[in-house]
Short mmCIF file of C-alpha atoms and ligand atoms in Angstrom, two decimals:
data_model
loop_
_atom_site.label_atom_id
_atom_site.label_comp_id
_atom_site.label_asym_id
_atom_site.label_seq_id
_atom_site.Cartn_x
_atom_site.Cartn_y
_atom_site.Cartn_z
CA UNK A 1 -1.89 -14.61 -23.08
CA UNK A 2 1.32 -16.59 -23.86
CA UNK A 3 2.05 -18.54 -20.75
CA UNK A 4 5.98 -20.09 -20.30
CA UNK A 5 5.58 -22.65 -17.50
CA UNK A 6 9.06 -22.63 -14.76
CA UNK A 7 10.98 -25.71 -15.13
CA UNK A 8 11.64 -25.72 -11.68
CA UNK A 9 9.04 -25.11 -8.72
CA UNK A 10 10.45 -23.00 -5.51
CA UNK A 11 10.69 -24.80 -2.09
CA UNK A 12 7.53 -23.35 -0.32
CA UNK A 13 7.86 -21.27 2.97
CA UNK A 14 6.55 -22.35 6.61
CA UNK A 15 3.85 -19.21 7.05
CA UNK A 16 5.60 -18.44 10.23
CA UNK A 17 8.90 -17.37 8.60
CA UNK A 18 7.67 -15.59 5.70
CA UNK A 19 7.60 -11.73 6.92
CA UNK A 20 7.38 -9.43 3.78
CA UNK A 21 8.73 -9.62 0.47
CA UNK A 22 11.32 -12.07 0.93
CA UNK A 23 10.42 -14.84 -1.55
CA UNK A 24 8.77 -14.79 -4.67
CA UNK A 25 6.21 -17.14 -6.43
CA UNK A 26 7.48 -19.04 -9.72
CA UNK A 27 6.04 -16.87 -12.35
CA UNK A 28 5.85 -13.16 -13.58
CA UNK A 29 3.85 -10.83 -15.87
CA UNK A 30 6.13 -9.35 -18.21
CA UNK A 31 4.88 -6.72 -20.76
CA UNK A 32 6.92 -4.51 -22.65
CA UNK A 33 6.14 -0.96 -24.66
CA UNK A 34 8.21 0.06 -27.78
CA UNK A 35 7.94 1.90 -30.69
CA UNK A 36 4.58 3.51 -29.54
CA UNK A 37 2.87 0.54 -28.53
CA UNK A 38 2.50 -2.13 -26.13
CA UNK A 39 3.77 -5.73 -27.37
CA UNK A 40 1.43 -8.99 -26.35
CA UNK A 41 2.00 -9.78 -22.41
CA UNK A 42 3.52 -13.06 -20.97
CA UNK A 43 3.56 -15.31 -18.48
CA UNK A 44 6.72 -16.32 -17.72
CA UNK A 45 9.45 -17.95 -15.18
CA UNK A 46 10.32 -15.80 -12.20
CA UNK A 47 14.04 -14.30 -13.95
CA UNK A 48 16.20 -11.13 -13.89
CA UNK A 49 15.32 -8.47 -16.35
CA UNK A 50 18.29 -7.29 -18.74
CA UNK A 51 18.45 -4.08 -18.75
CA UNK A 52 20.99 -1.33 -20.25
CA UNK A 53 22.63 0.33 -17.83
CA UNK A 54 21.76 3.33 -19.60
CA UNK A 55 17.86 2.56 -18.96
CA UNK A 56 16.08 5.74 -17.82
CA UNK A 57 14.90 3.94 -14.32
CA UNK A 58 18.34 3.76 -12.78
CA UNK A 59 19.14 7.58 -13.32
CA UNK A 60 15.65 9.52 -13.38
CA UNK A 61 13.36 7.11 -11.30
CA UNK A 62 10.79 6.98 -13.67
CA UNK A 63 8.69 4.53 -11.84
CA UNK A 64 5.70 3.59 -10.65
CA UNK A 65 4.06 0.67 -8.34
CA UNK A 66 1.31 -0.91 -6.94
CA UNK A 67 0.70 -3.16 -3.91
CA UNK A 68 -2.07 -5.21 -3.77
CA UNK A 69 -3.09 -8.68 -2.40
CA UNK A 70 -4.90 -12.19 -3.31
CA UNK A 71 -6.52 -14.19 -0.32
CA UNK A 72 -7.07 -17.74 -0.21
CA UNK A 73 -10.62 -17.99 1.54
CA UNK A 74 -12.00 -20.22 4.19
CA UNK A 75 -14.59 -21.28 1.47
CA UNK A 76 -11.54 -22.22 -0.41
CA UNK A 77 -12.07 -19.29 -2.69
CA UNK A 78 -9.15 -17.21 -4.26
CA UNK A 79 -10.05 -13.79 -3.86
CA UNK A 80 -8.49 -9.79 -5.34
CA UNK A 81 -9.42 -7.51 -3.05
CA UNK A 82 -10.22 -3.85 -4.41
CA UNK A 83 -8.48 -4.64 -8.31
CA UNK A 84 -10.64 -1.87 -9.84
CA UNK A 85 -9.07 0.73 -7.13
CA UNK A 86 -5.71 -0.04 -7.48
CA UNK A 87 -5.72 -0.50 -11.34
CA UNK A 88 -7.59 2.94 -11.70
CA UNK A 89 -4.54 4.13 -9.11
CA UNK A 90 -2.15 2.76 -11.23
CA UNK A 91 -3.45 4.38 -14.25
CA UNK A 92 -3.80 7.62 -12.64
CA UNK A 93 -0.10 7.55 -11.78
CA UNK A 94 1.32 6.37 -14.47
CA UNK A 95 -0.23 9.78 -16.49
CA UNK A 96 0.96 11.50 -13.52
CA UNK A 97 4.71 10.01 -14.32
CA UNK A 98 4.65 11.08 -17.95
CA UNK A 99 4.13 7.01 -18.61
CA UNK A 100 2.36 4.95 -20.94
CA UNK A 101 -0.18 2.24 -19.12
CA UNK A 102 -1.17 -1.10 -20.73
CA UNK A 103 -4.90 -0.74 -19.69
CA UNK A 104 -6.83 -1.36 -16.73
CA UNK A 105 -8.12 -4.51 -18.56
CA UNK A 106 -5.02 -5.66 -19.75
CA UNK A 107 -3.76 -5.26 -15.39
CA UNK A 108 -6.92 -7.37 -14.59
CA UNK A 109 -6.31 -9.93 -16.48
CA UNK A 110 -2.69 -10.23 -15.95
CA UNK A 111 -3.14 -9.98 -11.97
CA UNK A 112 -5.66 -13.34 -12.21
CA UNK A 113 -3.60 -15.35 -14.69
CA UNK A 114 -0.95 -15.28 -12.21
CA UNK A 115 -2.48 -15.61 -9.62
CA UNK A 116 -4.37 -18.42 -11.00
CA UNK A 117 -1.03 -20.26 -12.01
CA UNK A 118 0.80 -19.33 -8.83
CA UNK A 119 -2.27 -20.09 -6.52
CA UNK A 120 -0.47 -23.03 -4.95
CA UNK A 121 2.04 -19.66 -3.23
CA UNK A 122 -1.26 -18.19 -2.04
CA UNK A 123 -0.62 -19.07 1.83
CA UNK A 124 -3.64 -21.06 3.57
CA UNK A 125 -3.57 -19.60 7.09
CA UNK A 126 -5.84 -16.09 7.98
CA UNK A 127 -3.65 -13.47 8.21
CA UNK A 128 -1.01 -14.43 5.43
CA UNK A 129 -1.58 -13.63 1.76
CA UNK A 130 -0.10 -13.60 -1.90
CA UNK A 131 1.32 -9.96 -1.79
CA UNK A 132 1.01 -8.89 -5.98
CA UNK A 133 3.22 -5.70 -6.98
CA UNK A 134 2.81 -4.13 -10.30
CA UNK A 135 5.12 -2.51 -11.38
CA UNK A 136 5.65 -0.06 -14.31
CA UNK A 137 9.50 1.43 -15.28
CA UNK A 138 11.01 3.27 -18.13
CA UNK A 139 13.67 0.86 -19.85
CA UNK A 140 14.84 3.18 -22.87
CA UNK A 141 18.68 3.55 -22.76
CA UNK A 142 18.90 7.55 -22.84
CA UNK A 143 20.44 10.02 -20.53
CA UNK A 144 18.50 12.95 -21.57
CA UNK A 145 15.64 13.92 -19.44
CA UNK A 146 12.28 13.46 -21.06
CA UNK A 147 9.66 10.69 -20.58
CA UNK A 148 11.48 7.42 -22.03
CA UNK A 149 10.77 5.95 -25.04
CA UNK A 150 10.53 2.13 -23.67
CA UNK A 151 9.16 0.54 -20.72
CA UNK A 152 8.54 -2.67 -18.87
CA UNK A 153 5.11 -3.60 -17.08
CA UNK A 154 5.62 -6.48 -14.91
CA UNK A 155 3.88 -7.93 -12.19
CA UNK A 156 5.68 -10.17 -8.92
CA UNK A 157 3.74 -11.60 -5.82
CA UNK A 158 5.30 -12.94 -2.66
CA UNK A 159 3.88 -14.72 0.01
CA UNK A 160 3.69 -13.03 2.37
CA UNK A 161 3.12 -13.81 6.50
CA UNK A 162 0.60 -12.60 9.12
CA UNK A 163 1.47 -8.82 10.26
CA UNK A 164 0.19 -9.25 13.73
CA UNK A 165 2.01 -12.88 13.95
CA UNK A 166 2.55 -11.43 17.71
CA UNK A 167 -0.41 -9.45 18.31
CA UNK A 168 -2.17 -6.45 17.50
CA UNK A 169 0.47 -4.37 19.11
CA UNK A 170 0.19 -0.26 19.31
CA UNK A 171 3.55 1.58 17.39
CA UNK A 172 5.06 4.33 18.53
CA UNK A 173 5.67 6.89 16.13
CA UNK A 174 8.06 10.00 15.74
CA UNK A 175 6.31 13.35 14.64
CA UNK A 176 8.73 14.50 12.14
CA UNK A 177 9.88 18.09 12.12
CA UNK A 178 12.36 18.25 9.45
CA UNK A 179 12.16 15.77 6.74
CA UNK A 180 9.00 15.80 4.02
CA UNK A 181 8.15 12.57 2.04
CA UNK A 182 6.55 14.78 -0.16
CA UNK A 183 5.56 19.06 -1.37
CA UNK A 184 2.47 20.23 -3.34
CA UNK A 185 2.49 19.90 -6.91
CA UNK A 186 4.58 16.52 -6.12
CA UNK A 187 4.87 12.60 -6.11
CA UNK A 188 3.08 12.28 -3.53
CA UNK A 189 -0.27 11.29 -4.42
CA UNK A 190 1.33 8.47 -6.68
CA UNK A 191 2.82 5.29 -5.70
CA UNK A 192 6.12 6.43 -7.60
CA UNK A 193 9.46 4.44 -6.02
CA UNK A 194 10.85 8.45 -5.51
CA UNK A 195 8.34 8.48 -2.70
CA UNK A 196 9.74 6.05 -0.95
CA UNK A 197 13.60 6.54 -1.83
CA UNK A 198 12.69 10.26 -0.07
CA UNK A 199 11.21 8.35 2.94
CA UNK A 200 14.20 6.46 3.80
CA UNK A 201 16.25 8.90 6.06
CA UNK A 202 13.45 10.02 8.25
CA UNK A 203 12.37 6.36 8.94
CA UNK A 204 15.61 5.48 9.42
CA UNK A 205 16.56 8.15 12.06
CA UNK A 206 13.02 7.77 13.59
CA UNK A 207 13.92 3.87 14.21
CA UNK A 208 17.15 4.86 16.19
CA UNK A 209 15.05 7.07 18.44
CA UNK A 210 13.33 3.57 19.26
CA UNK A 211 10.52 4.86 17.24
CA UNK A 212 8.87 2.17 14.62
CA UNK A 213 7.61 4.97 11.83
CA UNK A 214 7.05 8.56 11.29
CA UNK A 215 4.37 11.32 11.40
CA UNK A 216 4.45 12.81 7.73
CA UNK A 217 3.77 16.12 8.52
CA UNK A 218 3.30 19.26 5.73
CA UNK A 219 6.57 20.71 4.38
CA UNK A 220 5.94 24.46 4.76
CA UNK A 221 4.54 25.00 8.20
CA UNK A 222 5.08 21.06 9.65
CA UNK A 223 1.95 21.34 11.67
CA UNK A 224 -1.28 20.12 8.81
CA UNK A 225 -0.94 16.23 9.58
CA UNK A 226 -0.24 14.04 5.82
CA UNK A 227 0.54 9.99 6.93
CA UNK A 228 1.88 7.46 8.98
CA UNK A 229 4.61 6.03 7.38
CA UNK A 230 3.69 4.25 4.45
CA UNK A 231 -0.06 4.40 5.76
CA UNK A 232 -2.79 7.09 5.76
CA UNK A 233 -3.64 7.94 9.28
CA UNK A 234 -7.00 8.18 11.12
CA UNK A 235 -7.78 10.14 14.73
CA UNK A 236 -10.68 9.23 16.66
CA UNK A 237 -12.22 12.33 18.46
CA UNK A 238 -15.14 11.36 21.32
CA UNK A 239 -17.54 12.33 18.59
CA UNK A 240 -16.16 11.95 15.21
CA UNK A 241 -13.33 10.48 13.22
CA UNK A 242 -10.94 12.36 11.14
CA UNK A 243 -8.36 11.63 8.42
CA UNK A 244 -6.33 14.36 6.13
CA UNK A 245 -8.29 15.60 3.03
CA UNK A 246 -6.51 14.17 -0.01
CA UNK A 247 -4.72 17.07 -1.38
CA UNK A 248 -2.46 15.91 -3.86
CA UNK A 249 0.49 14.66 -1.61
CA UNK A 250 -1.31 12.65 0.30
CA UNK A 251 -1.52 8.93 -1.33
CA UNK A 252 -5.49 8.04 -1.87
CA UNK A 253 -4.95 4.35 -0.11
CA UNK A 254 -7.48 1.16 -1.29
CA UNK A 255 -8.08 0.75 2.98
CA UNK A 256 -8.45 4.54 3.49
CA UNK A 257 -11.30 4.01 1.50
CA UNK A 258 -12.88 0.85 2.79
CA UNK A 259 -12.99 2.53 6.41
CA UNK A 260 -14.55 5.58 5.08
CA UNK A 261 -16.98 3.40 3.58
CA UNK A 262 -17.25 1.48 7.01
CA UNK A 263 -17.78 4.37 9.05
CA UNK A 264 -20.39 5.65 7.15
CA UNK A 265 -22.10 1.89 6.81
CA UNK A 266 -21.62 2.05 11.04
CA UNK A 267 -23.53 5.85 11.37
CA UNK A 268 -20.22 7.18 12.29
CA UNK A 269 -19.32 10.55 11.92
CA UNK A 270 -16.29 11.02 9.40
CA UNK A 271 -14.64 14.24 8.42
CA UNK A 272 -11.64 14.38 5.47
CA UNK A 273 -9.92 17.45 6.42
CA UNK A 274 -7.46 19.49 7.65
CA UNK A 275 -5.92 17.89 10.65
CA UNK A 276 -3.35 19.56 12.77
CA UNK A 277 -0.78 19.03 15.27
CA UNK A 278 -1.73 21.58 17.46
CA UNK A 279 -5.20 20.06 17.30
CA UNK A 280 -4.19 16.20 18.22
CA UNK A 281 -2.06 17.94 20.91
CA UNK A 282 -5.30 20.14 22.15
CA UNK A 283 -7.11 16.84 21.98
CA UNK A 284 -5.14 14.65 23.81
CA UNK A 285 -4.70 17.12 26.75
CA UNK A 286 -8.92 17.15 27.04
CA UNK A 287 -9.31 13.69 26.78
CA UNK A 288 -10.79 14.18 23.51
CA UNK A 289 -8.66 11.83 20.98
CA UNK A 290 -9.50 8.65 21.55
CA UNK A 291 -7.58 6.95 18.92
CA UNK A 292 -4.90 6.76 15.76
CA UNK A 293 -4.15 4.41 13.25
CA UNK A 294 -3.11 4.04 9.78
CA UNK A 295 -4.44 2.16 7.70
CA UNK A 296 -2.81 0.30 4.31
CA UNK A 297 -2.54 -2.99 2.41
CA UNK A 298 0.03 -4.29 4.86
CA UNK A 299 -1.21 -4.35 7.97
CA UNK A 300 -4.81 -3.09 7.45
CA UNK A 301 -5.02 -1.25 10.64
CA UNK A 302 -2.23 0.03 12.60
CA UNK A 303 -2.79 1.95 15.84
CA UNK A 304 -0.51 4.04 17.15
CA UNK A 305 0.21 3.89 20.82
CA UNK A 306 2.29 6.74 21.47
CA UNK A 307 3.71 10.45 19.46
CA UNK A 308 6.79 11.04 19.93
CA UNK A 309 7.86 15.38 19.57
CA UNK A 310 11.23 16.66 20.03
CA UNK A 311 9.43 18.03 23.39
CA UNK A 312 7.38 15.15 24.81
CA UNK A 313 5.88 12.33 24.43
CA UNK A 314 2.15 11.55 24.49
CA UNK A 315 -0.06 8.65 24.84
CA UNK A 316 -2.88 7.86 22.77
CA UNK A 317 -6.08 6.59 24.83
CA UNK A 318 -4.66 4.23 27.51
CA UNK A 319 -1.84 2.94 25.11
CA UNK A 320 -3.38 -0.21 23.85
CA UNK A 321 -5.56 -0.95 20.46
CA UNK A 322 -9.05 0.68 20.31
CA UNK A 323 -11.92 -0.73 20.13
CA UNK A 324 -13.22 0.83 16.57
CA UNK A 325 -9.30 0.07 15.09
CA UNK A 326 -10.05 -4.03 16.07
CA UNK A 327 -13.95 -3.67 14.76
CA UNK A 328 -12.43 -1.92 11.75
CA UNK A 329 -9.84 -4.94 11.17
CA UNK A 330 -12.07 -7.15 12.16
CA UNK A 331 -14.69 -6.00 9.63
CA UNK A 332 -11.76 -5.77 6.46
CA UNK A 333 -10.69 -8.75 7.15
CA UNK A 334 -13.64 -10.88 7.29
CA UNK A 335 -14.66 -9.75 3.79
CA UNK A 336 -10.66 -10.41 2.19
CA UNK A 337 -11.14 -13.92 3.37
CA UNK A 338 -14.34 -14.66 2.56
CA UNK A 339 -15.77 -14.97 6.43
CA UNK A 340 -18.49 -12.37 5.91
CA UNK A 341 -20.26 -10.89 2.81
CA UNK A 342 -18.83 -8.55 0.37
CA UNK A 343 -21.78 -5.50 0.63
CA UNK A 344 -19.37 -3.18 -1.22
CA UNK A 345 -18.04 -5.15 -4.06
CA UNK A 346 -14.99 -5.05 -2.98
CA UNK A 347 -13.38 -8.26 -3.87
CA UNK A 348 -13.21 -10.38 -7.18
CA UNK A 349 -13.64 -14.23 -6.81
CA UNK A 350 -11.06 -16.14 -8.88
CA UNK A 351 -11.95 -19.34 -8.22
C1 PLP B 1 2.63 6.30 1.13
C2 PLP B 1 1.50 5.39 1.33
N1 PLP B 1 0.35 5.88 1.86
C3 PLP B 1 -0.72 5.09 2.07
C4 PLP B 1 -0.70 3.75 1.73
C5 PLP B 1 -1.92 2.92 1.96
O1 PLP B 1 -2.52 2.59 0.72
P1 PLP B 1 -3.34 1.27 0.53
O2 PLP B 1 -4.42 1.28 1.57
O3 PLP B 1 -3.88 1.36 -0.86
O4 PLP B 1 -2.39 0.13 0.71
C6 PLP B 1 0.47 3.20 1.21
C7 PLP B 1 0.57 1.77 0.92
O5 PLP B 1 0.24 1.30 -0.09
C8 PLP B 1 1.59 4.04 0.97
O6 PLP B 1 2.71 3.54 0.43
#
């Protein structure tokens, strides 16, 4: 892989100040697709892209991401966590977008070169991370619509800070009646940027209701339960856990998956099915649901503290973090940074 070292290294970050997706390491994978094929990948200065302002992206969204991390280890050890998940993810969605994909070998490789040559952005502290987004666009100048012609593959990372800098703090969350982020026969199983362009006005109105996210629910009969903001979601019943059965609008999430495994390594029951309103509300008026949280790359585990409905508002256990939401982080998070062993194969040493 042709590698283009930057002339000139960024100014490092103090941990505490970093949030999310602010600043962004020196380098970049840049890969392009023309003609039918895909043309040798690069390594290469962090830079703007030129790009026509005819290019298929900016009108028809043809787009598609990942989001995905690299850990610096207390052993010292740079570590991927789940590659092969979100490489097959990527692949699947990029069919699912009508878009050529440069391999899931060709991602692999890409995803440790940089992160080999940007390891000195990898942030030391637990908790922080180098946050790596692939991301795949359609760069033909044409205003028809049909799948472009051209396209870029590129990958950026960003050091990014601790998510519970303050504290493993319950959300509150709005149950949202009237917006969808997604229908059947959709995006929504995808990471495609429409997703999250759709997402924007619901979050947005849900935040000035002093709410911090909202309550994806189904967009025919608003009552089968989808996600948590940009998170899958998990309930915690006295005698089993549930989580929405992946039904092509619901995105299949990398952590979704580790706590499935998890449960099932811990003897716990776990169901993926339907999940309803009515039912959390039933539930919660017994006593029965114990907990919620979403899960996702971000924050691992979020629990929710409180539902908000356009009738009432209802707490979730006694408000504050369960106890199988902090094993569950707990457990995650001791294998991304190399604290306890990796039974499931779920990370990739670097070096
Ligand atoms: C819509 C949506 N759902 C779920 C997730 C969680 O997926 P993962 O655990 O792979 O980060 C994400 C974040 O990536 C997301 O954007």
């Amino acid at each position: 892989m042709k590698v283009t070292k930057a002339q000139k290294i960024g100014q490092k970050v103090d941990p505490q100040s970093l949030g999310f997706g602010k600043v962004f390491s020196d380098h970049m994978y840049l890969q392009s697709f023309k003609e039918g094929s895909w043309q040798e990948g690069e390594i290469v200065p962090y830079q703007n892209l030129p790009l026509d302002p005819a290019a298929a992206v900016y009108h028809y969204a043809q787009c598609l991401f990942e989001g995905q991390k690299a850990y610096w280890g207390v052993d010292q050890k740079i570590r991927l966590f789940r590659p092969d998940f979100h490489s097959n993810r990527m692949e699947a969605g990029a069919a699912r977008m009508c878009m050529p994909f440069p391999g899931q070998e060709q991602m692999h490789e890409a995803l440790s070169e940089l992160v080999l040559i940007d390891s000195d952005w990898i942030p030391r502290q637990k908790g922080c991370s180098l946050y790596l987004r692939p991301t795949l666009f359609a760069s033909e100048p044409f205003l028809g619509v049909r799948p472009a012609k051209e396209y870029i593959y590129m990958i950026i990372a960003s050091p990014v800070g601790a998510y519970y800098a303050e504290g493993f703090n319950p959300v509150r969350i709005w149950v949202e009646p009237h917006y969808s982020r997604s229908a059947p026969g959709g995006l929504g199983s995808v990471k495609a940027g429409a997703n999250y362009a759709m997402s924007l006005m619901a979050s947005d109105s849900a935040k000035k209701r002093g709410y911090s996210q909202v309550l994806w629910l189904d967009p025919l009969d608003k009552d089968r339960i989808e996600e948590v903001g940009t998170m899958n979601v998990f309930f915690r019943f006295k005698d089993h856990v549930a989580t929405p059965a992946l039904n092509g609008s619901i995105l299949n999430g990398a952590t979704r998956d580790c706590v499935l495994h998890l449960l099932k390594k811990w003897n716990i029951r776990s169901e993926e099915r339907v999940v309803r309103v009515s039912e959390i509300k039933a539930a919660q008026k017994q006593g029965d649901l114990l907990e919620v949280f979403g899960t996702g790359t971000a924050a691992v585990i979020s629990s929710v503290g409180t539902l908000g409905f356009e009738d009432q508002e209802m707490k979730i256990g006694d408000g504050s973090t369960g106890e199988l939401s902090k094993k569950l982080f707990n457990a995650i998070t001791s294998i991304q940074y190399g604290e306890s062993e990796d039974s499931f194969g779920w990370t990739k040493i670097l070096r």
